[in-house]
DNA sequence: TATTGTTATACTCTATAACTATA
DNA sequence: TATAGTTATAGAGTATAACAATA
């Protein structure tokens, strides 16, 4: 090899470039609503379902129990979620949205929708479909199902 | 709207899902060489060019001066870069690769190449081209040129 | 006064592991 | 012993701002 490949030679570089821009913009807009991207994913995961154990959330969100605990602490402090004891197992408990949390989800979803439009409406419909299809191929191949936070 | 859009409804979600997987795998492999993704980008930016001022690096890498200072401190400690005074301006100085740093870059580039193959060779050539083209459209539209770190 | 660069502070996310309480 | 969850620690990234030295 004559010279080591440069940063832009890799698809992953371009992927991160666009992904980070979208995520950072999303994070900035969510910040005005007082939540982070991780908190949005957490709240959305709780929306429309019954009380969930932290361990289940850790599994579906691809985070450790410790990370879920910290996130839950913040959301409890913001009174967007609430904790309840599990009567069957005194070690365990469940998390669910408060009324304020339930009200918040559609507001946050609207922000996510706005980001989608702002960033991806420059693509022709066929292009956006192609992007989604290619990303699905890559995700499926790796068995990715966790919720991306960064 | 009947129900707030779900996490997977947004292209940005799928973008982060794949981008994070690639980056985290890349970070894990770089870790064995004792560097982070940010350090790789830093080192590659210094490769093949003359001594560079931290402020210039901050600009090209899209990081603050403070972040560049911290990165530079780590790379100095690892003896992969060196600092030199600027004789024309006593406030300023420049950064450049040490011999060890120059030797390291091709090794790290090979890791980046391996990641490229591992993740993206599942795509047909036309698909990979389409992905690169679509990402370019999105990056150009936003004037993105910074080096993505996450 | 403005600029170069360092340093300090603070916050998010990540990972590991020690720990408590209960099973 | 094993499991549910919390808490502690540490590292990497982000951002803002105070600061020293020099222009």
Coordinates of C-alpha atoms (C1' of nucleotides) in Angstrom, one line a residue:
Chain A
X1 CA 0.0 0.0 0.0
X2 CA 1.4 3.3 -1.0
X3 CA -0.2 5.4 1.6
X4 CA -2.6 4.5 4.5
X5 CA -6.2 5.0 3.6
X6 CA -7.5 8.4 4.5
X7 CA -10.4 9.1 6.9
X8 CA -13.0 9.7 4.1
X9 CA -12.1 6.4 2.4
X10 CA -14.4 4.5 4.7
X11 CA -18.2 4.3 4.5
X12 CA -18.3 4.2 8.3
X13 CA -16.8 7.7 8.3
X14 CA -19.5 9.1 6.2
X15 CA -22.1 7.2 8.1
X16 CA -20.9 8.8 11.4
X17 CA -20.6 12.2 9.8
X18 CA -24.3 12.3 8.9
X19 CA -25.5 10.3 11.9
X20 CA -23.8 12.6 14.3
X21 CA -25.1 15.7 12.7
X22 CA -28.7 14.4 12.8
X23 CA -28.3 13.1 16.4
X24 CA -26.7 16.3 17.7
X25 CA -29.3 18.4 16.1
X26 CA -32.0 16.1 17.6
X27 CA -30.3 16.4 21.0
X28 CA -30.3 20.2 20.8
X29 CA -34.0 20.3 20.1
X30 CA -34.8 17.8 22.7
X31 CA -32.8 19.8 25.2
X32 CA -35.4 22.6 25.0
X33 CA -37.9 20.0 26.2
X34 CA -35.6 19.1 29.0
X35 CA -34.8 15.6 27.9
X36 CA -31.9 13.8 26.2
X37 CA -32.0 11.3 23.3
X38 CA -31.6 8.4 25.7
X39 CA -34.5 9.8 27.8
X40 CA -36.7 10.1 24.7
X41 CA -36.0 6.4 23.8
X42 CA -36.7 5.4 27.4
X43 CA -40.0 7.3 27.5
X44 CA -41.1 6.1 24.0
X45 CA -40.3 2.5 25.0
X46 CA -42.7 2.9 28.0
X47 CA -45.5 4.5 26.0
X48 CA -48.5 2.4 25.3
X49 CA -47.3 -0.5 27.3
X50 CA -47.9 -1.6 30.9
X51 CA -45.4 -1.3 33.7
X52 CA -42.0 -2.7 32.7
X53 CA -39.1 -4.1 34.8
X54 CA -35.8 -2.2 34.6
X55 CA -34.1 -5.4 33.5
X56 CA -36.5 -5.7 30.5
X57 CA -35.8 -2.2 29.5
X58 CA -32.1 -2.8 29.8
X59 CA -32.5 -5.7 27.4
X60 CA -34.6 -3.9 24.9
X61 CA -32.6 -0.7 25.0
X62 CA -29.3 -2.5 24.9
X63 CA -28.0 -0.8 28.0
X64 CA -26.7 -2.1 31.2
X65 CA -28.8 -2.2 34.4
X66 CA -26.6 0.5 35.8
X67 CA -27.2 2.8 32.9
X68 CA -31.0 2.2 33.2
X69 CA -30.9 3.0 36.9
X70 CA -29.3 6.3 36.3
X71 CA -31.6 7.2 33.4
X72 CA -34.6 6.2 35.6
X73 CA -33.3 8.4 38.4
X74 CA -33.3 11.4 36.2
X75 CA -36.7 10.7 34.8
X76 CA -38.1 10.1 38.2
X77 CA -36.7 13.5 39.3
X78 CA -38.4 15.1 36.3
X79 CA -41.6 13.3 37.3
X80 CA -42.0 11.8 33.9
X81 CA -41.9 8.2 35.1
X82 CA -42.9 6.5 38.3
X83 CA -41.7 3.4 40.1
X84 CA -43.9 0.7 41.7
X85 CA -43.1 -2.3 43.8
X86 CA -43.6 -5.7 42.4
X87 CA -45.9 -7.5 45.0
X88 CA -44.7 -10.9 43.7
X89 CA -41.0 -10.3 44.1
X90 CA -39.8 -7.8 46.7
X91 CA -36.4 -7.3 44.9
X92 CA -38.2 -6.2 41.8
X93 CA -40.2 -3.2 40.7
X94 CA -41.6 -1.7 37.6
X95 CA -41.4 1.6 35.8
X96 CA -44.2 3.4 33.9
X97 CA -45.0 6.8 32.6
X98 CA -46.7 9.4 34.7
X99 CA -49.4 11.5 33.1
X100 CA -46.8 14.2 32.5
X101 CA -44.7 11.5 30.8
X102 CA -47.5 10.3 28.6
X103 CA -48.2 13.9 27.6
X104 CA -44.6 14.5 26.8
X105 CA -44.2 11.6 24.3
X106 CA -46.2 13.1 21.5
X107 CA -44.3 16.4 21.8
X108 CA -41.0 14.6 21.6
X109 CA -42.2 12.4 18.7
X110 CA -43.1 15.6 16.8
X111 CA -39.6 16.8 17.3
X112 CA -38.3 13.5 15.9
X113 CA -40.7 13.9 13.0
X114 CA -39.4 17.4 12.3
X115 CA -35.8 16.2 12.3
X116 CA -36.8 13.5 9.8
X117 CA -38.3 16.0 7.5
X118 CA -35.5 18.6 7.9
X119 CA -32.8 16.1 7.1
X120 CA -34.2 13.6 4.8
X121 CA -36.8 15.4 2.6
X122 CA -33.9 16.5 0.4
X123 CA -33.8 12.9 -0.8
X124 CA -36.0 11.7 -3.6
X125 CA -38.5 9.1 -2.4
X126 CA -36.6 6.4 -4.1
X127 CA -33.4 7.5 -2.5
X128 CA -34.8 7.5 1.0
X129 CA -36.3 4.1 0.5
X130 CA -32.9 2.9 -0.8
X131 CA -31.2 4.3 2.3
X132 CA -33.7 2.6 4.6
X133 CA -33.4 -0.7 2.7
X134 CA -29.6 -0.6 2.8
X135 CA -29.5 0.3 6.5
X136 CA -31.9 -2.6 7.2
X137 CA -29.6 -5.0 5.3
X138 CA -26.7 -3.9 7.4
X139 CA -28.6 -4.0 10.7
X140 CA -30.1 -7.4 10.0
X141 CA -26.8 -8.8 9.1
X142 CA -25.4 -7.8 12.4
X143 CA -28.5 -8.7 14.4
X144 CA -28.9 -5.1 15.6
X145 CA -32.1 -4.4 17.4
X146 CA -31.0 -2.2 20.3
X147 CA -32.1 1.3 20.5
X148 CA -29.2 3.6 19.5
X149 CA -28.6 6.4 22.0
X150 CA -25.6 8.5 21.0
Chain B
X1 CA -52.1 11.9 14.7
X2 CA -53.5 8.7 16.3
X3 CA -50.3 7.7 18.1
X4 CA -46.9 9.3 18.4
X5 CA -44.4 8.0 15.9
X6 CA -42.3 5.1 17.2
X7 CA -38.5 5.0 17.4
X8 CA -38.1 3.0 14.3
X9 CA -40.2 5.4 12.2
X10 CA -37.2 7.7 11.7
X11 CA -34.4 7.3 9.3
X12 CA -32.1 8.9 11.9
X13 CA -32.8 6.0 14.2
X14 CA -31.6 3.4 11.7
X15 CA -28.7 5.5 10.8
X16 CA -27.6 5.7 14.4
X17 CA -28.2 2.0 14.9
X18 CA -25.8 1.0 12.1
X19 CA -23.3 3.9 12.7
X20 CA -23.0 3.1 16.4
X21 CA -22.4 -0.6 15.7
X22 CA -19.7 0.2 13.2
X23 CA -18.1 2.8 15.4
X24 CA -18.2 0.8 18.6
X25 CA -16.7 -2.2 16.8
X26 CA -14.0 0.1 15.4
X27 CA -13.3 1.5 18.8
X28 CA -12.9 -1.9 20.3
X29 CA -10.4 -2.9 17.7
X30 CA -8.5 0.4 18.0
X31 CA -8.4 -0.1 21.8
X32 CA -6.0 -3.1 21.3
X33 CA -3.7 -0.6 19.6
X34 CA -4.1 1.7 22.6
X35 CA -5.9 4.5 20.8
X36 CA -9.5 5.8 20.5
X37 CA -11.4 6.8 17.4
X38 CA -10.7 10.5 18.1
X39 CA -7.0 9.7 18.4
X40 CA -7.1 7.9 15.1
X41 CA -8.7 10.8 13.4
X42 CA -6.2 13.1 15.1
X43 CA -3.2 11.1 14.0
X44 CA -4.5 10.6 10.5
X45 CA -5.0 14.3 10.1
X46 CA -1.4 14.9 11.0
X47 CA -0.1 12.2 8.7
X48 CA 1.7 13.4 5.6
X49 CA 1.4 17.1 6.4
X50 CA 3.8 19.5 8.2
X51 CA 3.4 20.7 11.7
X52 CA -0.1 22.0 12.5
X53 CA -1.4 24.5 15.0
X54 CA -3.9 23.1 17.5
X55 CA -6.3 25.8 16.4
X56 CA -6.2 24.5 12.8
X57 CA -6.8 21.0 14.0
X58 CA -9.7 22.1 16.1
X59 CA -11.2 23.7 13.0
X60 CA -10.7 20.7 10.7
X61 CA -11.8 18.2 13.2
X62 CA -14.8 20.2 14.4
X63 CA -13.7 20.2 18.0
X64 CA -13.1 22.9 20.5
X65 CA -9.7 24.0 21.4
X66 CA -10.2 22.5 24.9
X67 CA -11.0 19.1 23.4
X68 CA -8.0 19.3 21.1
X69 CA -5.8 20.1 24.1
X70 CA -7.0 17.0 26.0
X71 CA -6.5 14.8 23.0
X72 CA -3.0 16.2 22.4
X73 CA -2.1 15.6 26.0
X74 CA -3.0 11.9 25.7
X75 CA -1.1 11.5 22.4
X76 CA 1.9 13.3 23.9
X77 CA 1.9 11.0 26.8
X78 CA 1.8 8.0 24.4
X79 CA 4.6 9.7 22.5
X80 CA 2.7 9.5 19.2
X81 CA 2.9 13.2 18.6
X82 CA 5.2 16.0 19.7
X83 CA 4.9 19.7 20.3
X84 CA 7.1 22.4 19.0
X85 CA 7.3 26.1 19.7
X86 CA 6.3 28.5 17.0
X87 CA 9.3 30.9 16.7
X88 CA 7.1 33.6 15.0
X89 CA 4.5 33.7 17.7
X90 CA 5.4 32.8 21.2
X91 CA 1.8 32.1 22.2
X92 CA 1.5 29.4 19.5
X93 CA 3.0 26.1 18.9
X94 CA 2.6 23.2 16.4
X95 CA 1.9 19.5 16.6
X96 CA 3.3 16.8 14.5
X97 CA 3.7 13.0 14.5
X98 CA 6.7 11.3 16.1
X99 CA 8.3 8.4 14.3
X100 CA 6.2 6.1 16.4
X101 CA 3.1 8.0 15.4
X102 CA 4.0 7.8 11.7
X103 CA 4.5 4.1 12.1
X104 CA 1.2 3.7 13.9
X105 CA -1.0 5.3 11.2
X106 CA -0.8 2.5 8.6
X107 CA -1.6 0.0 11.3
X108 CA -4.7 1.9 12.3
X109 CA -5.7 2.5 8.7
X110 CA -5.6 -1.3 8.2
X111 CA -8.0 -1.7 11.0
X112 CA -10.3 0.9 9.4
X113 CA -10.0 -1.0 6.1
X114 CA -10.9 -4.3 7.9
X115 CA -14.0 -2.7 9.4
X116 CA -15.0 -1.4 6.0
X117 CA -14.8 -4.9 4.6
X118 CA -16.5 -6.6 7.5
X119 CA -19.5 -4.4 7.6
X120 CA -20.0 -3.3 4.0
X121 CA -19.0 -6.2 1.8
X122 CA -22.4 -7.7 2.4
X123 CA -23.7 -5.0 0.1
X124 CA -23.7 -5.3 -3.6
X125 CA -21.4 -2.9 -5.3
X126 CA -24.3 -0.8 -6.5
X127 CA -25.8 -0.7 -3.1
X128 CA -22.6 0.5 -1.5
X129 CA -22.2 3.1 -4.1
X130 CA -25.8 4.2 -3.6
X131 CA -25.2 4.5 0.2
X132 CA -22.1 6.6 -0.3
X133 CA -23.9 8.8 -2.8
X134 CA -26.9 9.3 -0.6
X135 CA -24.7 10.1 2.4
X136 CA -22.8 12.6 0.3
X137 CA -26.0 14.3 -0.7
X138 CA -27.0 14.6 3.0
X139 CA -23.6 15.8 4.1
X140 CA -23.3 18.3 1.3
X141 CA -26.8 19.7 2.0
X142 CA -25.7 20.4 5.6
X143 CA -22.2 21.6 4.7
X144 CA -20.8 18.8 6.9
X145 CA -17.0 18.5 6.7
X146 CA -16.0 17.8 10.2
X147 CA -14.5 14.6 11.2
X148 CA -17.0 12.5 13.1
X149 CA -15.7 11.1 16.3
X150 CA -18.4 9.1 18.2
Chain C
dT1 C1' -7.9 44.6 23.6
dA2 C1' -7.8 40.3 20.9
dT3 C1' -5.9 35.8 20.3
dT4 C1' -3.4 31.2 21.4
dG5 C1' -3.7 27.6 24.0
dT6 C1' -4.4 25.4 28.7
dT7 C1' -7.1 24.3 32.5
dA8 C1' -11.3 23.7 35.2
dT9 C1' -16.0 22.5 35.6
dA10 C1' -19.8 20.0 34.4
dC11 C1' -22.8 16.7 32.1
dT12 C1' -24.0 12.4 29.1
dC13 C1' -23.0 7.9 27.9
dT14 C1' -20.4 3.6 28.5
dA15 C1' -18.5 -0.3 31.1
dT16 C1' -17.2 -2.9 35.1
dA17 C1' -17.9 -4.3 39.5
dA18 C1' -19.0 -4.0 44.4
dC19 C1' -23.0 -4.1 47.1
dT20 C1' -27.9 -4.8 49.3
dA21 C1' -31.9 -7.2 49.5
dT22 C1' -34.5 -10.9 48.3
dA23 C1' -35.3 -15.4 46.1
Chain D
dT1 C1' -26.1 -19.4 45.4
dA2 C1' -28.4 -16.7 42.1
dT3 C1' -31.0 -12.7 40.8
dA4 C1' -33.0 -7.6 40.8
dG5 C1' -31.6 -3.4 41.2
dT6 C1' -28.6 0.4 43.1
dT7 C1' -24.4 2.6 43.6
dA8 C1' -19.5 3.6 42.8
dT9 C1' -15.7 4.4 39.9
dA10 C1' -13.5 5.5 35.8
dG11 C1' -12.9 6.8 30.9
dA12 C1' -14.2 9.2 26.7
dG13 C1' -16.8 12.7 24.5
dT14 C1' -19.3 17.2 24.6
dA15 C1' -19.5 22.3 26.0
dT16 C1' -18.6 26.6 28.4
dA17 C1' -15.7 29.6 30.5
dA18 C1' -11.8 31.3 33.3
dC19 C1' -7.1 32.0 32.8
dA20 C1' -2.0 33.1 31.5
dA21 C1' 0.9 34.6 28.1
dT22 C1' 1.6 37.1 24.1
dA23 C1' 0.3 39.9 20.1

